[in-house]
Coordinates of C-alpha atoms and ligand atoms in Angstrom, one line a residue:
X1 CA 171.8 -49.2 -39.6
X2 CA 171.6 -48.8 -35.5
X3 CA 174.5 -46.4 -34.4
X4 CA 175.8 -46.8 -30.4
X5 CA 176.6 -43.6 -28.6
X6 CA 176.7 -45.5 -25.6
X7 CA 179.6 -48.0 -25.6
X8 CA 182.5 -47.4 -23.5
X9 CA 185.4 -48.1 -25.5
X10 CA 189.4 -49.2 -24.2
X11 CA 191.4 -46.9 -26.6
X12 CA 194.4 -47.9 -24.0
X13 CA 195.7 -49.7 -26.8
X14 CA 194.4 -46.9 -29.5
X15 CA 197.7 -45.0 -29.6
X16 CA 194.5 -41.7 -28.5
X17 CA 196.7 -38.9 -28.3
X18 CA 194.1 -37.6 -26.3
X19 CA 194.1 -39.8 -23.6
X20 CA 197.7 -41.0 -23.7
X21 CA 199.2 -37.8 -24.0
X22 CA 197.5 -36.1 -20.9
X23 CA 200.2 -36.6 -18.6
X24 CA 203.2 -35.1 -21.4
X25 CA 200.9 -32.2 -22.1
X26 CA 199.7 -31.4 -18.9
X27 CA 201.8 -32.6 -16.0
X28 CA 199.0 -35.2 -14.9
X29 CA 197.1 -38.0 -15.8
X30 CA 194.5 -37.2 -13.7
X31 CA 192.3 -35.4 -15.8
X32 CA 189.3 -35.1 -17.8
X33 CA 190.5 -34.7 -21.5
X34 CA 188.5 -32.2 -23.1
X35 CA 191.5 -30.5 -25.0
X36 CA 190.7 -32.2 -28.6
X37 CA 188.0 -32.9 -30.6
X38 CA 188.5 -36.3 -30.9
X39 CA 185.6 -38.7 -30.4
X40 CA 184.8 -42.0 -27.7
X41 CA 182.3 -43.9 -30.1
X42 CA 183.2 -45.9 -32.6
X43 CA 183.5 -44.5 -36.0
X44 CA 180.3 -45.1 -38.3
X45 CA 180.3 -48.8 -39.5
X46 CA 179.5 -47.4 -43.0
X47 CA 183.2 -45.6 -43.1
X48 CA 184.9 -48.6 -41.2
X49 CA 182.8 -50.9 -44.2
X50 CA 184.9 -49.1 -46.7
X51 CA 187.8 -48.9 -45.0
X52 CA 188.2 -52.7 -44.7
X53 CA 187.5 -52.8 -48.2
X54 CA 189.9 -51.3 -49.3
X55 CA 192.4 -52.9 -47.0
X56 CA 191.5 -56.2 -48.4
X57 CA 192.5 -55.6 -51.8
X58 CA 196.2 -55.4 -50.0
X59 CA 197.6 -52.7 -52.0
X60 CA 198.4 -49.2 -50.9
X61 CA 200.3 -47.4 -53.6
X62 CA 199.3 -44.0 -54.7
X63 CA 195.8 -42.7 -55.2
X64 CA 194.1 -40.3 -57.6
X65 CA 191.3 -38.7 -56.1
X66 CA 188.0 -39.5 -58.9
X67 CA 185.7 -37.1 -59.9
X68 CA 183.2 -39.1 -57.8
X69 CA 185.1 -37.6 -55.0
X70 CA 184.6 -34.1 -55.8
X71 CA 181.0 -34.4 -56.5
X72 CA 179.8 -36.3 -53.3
X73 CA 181.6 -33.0 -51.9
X74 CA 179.4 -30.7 -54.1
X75 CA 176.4 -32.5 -53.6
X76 CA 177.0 -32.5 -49.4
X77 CA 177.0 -28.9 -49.6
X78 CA 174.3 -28.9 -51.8
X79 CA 171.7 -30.9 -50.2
X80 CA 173.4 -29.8 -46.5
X81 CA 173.2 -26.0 -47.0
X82 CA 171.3 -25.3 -50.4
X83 CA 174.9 -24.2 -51.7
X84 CA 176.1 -24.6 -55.2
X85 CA 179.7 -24.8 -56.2
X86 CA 181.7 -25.8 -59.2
X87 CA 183.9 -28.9 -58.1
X88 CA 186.8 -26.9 -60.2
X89 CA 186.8 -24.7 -56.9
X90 CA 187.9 -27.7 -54.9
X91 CA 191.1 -28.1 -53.4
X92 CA 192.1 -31.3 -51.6
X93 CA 194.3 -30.9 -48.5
X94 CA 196.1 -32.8 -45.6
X95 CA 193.9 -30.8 -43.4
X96 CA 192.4 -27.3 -42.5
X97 CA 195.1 -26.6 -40.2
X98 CA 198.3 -27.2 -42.7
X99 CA 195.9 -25.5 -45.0
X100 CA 195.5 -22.4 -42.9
X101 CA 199.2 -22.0 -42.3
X102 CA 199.7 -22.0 -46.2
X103 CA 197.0 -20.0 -47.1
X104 CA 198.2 -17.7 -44.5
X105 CA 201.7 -17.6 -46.4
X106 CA 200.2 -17.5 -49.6
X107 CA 197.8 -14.8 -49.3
X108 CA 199.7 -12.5 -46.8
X109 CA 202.8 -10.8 -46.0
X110 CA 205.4 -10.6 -43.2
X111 CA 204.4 -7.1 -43.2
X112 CA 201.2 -7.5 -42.8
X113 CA 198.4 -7.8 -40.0
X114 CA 195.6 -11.0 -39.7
X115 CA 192.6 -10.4 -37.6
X116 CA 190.9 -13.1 -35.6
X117 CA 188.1 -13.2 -33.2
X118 CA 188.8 -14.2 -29.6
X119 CA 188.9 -16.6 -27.6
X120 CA 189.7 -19.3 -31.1
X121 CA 190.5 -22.3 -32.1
X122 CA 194.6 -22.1 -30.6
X123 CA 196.1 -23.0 -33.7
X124 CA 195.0 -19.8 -35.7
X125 CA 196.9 -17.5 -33.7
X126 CA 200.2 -19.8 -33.5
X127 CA 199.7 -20.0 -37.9
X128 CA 199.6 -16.7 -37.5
X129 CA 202.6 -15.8 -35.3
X130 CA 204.6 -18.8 -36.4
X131 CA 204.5 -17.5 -39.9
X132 CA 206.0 -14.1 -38.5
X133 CA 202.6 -11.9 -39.6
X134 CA 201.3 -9.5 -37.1
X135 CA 198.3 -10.9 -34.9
X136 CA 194.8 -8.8 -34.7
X137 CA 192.3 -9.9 -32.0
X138 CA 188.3 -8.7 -31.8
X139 CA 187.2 -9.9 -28.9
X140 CA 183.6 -11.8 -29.0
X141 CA 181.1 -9.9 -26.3
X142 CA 179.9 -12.5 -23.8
X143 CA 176.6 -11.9 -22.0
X144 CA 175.6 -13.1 -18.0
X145 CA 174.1 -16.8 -20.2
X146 CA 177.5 -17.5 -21.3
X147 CA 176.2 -16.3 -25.0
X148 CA 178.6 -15.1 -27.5
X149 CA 178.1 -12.1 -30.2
X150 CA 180.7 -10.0 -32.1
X151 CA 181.6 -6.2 -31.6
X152 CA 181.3 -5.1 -35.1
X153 CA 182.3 -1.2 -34.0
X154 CA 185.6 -2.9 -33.0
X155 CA 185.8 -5.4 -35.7
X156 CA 185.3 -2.5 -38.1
X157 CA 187.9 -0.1 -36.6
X158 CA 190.2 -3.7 -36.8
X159 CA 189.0 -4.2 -40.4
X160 CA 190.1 -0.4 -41.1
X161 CA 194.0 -0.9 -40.6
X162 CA 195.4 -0.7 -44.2
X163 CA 197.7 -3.5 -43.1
X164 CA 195.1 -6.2 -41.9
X165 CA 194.7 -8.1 -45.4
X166 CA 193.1 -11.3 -43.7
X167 CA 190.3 -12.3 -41.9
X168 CA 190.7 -15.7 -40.3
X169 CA 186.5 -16.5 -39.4
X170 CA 185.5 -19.4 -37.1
X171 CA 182.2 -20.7 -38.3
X172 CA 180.5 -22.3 -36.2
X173 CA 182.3 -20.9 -33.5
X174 CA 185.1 -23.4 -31.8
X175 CA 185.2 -22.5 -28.6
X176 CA 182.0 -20.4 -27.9
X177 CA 179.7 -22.9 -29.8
X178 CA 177.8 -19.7 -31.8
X179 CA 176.6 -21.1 -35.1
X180 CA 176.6 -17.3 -36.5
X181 CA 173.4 -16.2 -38.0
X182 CA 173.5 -15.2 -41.8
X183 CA 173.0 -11.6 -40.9
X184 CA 175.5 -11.9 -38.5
X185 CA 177.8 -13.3 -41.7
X186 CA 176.4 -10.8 -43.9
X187 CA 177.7 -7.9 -41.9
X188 CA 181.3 -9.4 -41.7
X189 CA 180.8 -10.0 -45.4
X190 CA 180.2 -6.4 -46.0
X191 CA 183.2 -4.9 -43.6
X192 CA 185.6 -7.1 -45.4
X193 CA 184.3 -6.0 -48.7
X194 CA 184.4 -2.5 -47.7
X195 CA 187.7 -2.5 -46.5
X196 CA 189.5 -4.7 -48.6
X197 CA 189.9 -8.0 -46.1
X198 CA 190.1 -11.2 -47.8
X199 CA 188.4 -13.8 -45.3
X200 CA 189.4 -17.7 -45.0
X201 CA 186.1 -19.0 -43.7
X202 CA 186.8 -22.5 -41.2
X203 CA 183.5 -24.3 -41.7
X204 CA 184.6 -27.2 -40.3
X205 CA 182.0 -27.8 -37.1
X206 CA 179.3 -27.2 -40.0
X207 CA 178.0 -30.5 -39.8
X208 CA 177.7 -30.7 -36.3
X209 CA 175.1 -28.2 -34.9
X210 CA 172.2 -28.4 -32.8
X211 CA 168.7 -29.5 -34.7
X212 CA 166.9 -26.2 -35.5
X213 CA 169.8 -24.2 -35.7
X214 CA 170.7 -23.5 -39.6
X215 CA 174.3 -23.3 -40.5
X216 CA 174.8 -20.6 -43.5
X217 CA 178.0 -21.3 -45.5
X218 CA 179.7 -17.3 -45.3
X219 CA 180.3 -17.7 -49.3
X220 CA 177.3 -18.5 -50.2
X221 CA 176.1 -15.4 -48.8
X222 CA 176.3 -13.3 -51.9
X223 CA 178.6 -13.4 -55.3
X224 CA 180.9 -10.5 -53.8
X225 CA 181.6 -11.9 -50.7
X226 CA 181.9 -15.4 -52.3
X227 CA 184.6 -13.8 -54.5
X228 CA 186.9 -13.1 -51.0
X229 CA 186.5 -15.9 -49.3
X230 CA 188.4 -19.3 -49.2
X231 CA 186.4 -22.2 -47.1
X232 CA 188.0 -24.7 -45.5
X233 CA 185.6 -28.1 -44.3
X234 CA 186.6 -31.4 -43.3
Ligands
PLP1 C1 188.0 -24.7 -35.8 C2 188.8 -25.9 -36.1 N1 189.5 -25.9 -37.2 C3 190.2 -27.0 -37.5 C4 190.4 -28.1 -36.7 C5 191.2 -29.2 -37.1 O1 191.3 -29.4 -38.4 P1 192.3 -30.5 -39.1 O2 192.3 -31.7 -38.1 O3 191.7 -30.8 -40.4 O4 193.6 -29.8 -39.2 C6 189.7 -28.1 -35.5 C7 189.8 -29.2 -34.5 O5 189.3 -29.1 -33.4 C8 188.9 -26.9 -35.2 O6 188.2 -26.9 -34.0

């Protein structure tokens, strides 16, 4: 199957919030929109295949989600990232960002602080404050090439508060674009673990990383730190 990168598409008539909703978000038209990650190439013709099929048989009531589901899940991570998991540890969602906001409700609360690392992903911090829970930034260190690395002394000291419960981990990194290494994981691992910190891991750029660069799923990292972490992938 021949996949085109190279098409320009007319999503005028695509309803691309992206595109149509520059001039309401931003004041102007006029602008280059790099705000979203949403795609200009046509979705795989494999998933558009499937999606026709099921549109023919002209009946959209409610679903059940089959085991085959669950295990094309299991095996992805499997084959993807040499990672194992029970499909009983599955949980379906809407999407990682509704998910964050109830995780964030279900595992914290008012009273207590979630750390982040900064600059994020926008969303994390407005789950956070919008869910009245007290917001804890660790700034990631850039160097003079524009490369990203994280200031464990100060993630540590962070990590130390009695009242930060949460760890809300960006990995791969959305917006620096560091695909963190498992050492790197492994450290953050061990501060949580030592302090207490339950981590929610958002793996959801996993997939799409530079060849050579290996992408190390934070749970699979070792039983303990498996034990305190909640992934969320797309
Ligand atoms: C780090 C990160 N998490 C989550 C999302 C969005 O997830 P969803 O659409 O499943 O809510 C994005 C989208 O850009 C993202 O960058």
């Amino acid at each position: 199957m021949k996949y085109c990168f190279d098409e320009k598409i007319d999503r005028s008539k695509n309803h691309s919030a992206k595109w149509a909703e520059l001039g309401k978000k931003f004041g102007t038209d006029d602008l280059f929109p790099m705000w979203i990650a949403d795609m200009d190439i046509k979705t795989a013709p494999e998933i558009v295949q499937a999606m026709k099929e099921k549109v023919e048989q002209e009946i959209f009531g409610y679903v059940y989600r089959p085991d085959s589901y669950y295990k094309s899940a299991v095996d992805w991570l499997e084959r993807r990232f040499g990672y194992k998991i029970s499909e009983k540890t599955l949980i379906h969602s809407p999407g990682v960002v509704p998910s964050l906001s109830i995780l964030v409700k279900l595992m914290t609360n008012e009273n207590e602080k979630i750390l982040i690392q900064t600059p994020v992903y926008y969303p994390f911090a407005e789950t956070i404050k919008d869910n009245k829970r007290t917001l804890v930034t660790n700034e990631l260190v850039r160097d003079e090439n524009g490369y990203y690395t994280m200031d464990f002394a100060d993630l540590e000291e962070k990590l130390s508060d009695e009242k930060v419960t949460l760890f809300i981990l960006c990995s791969p990194h959305n917006p620096v674009g560091r695909v963190w290494k498992k050492e790197e994981l492994a450290k953050v691992g061990e501060l949580c673990l030592k302090y207490n910190v339950r981590i929610i891991a958002d793996e959801i750029w996993r997939d799409i990383i530079m060849p050579g660069v290996t992408h190390t799923p934070l749970a699979s990292i070792s039983k303990e730190i498996e034990d305190i972490t909640i992934t969320c992938f797309s």
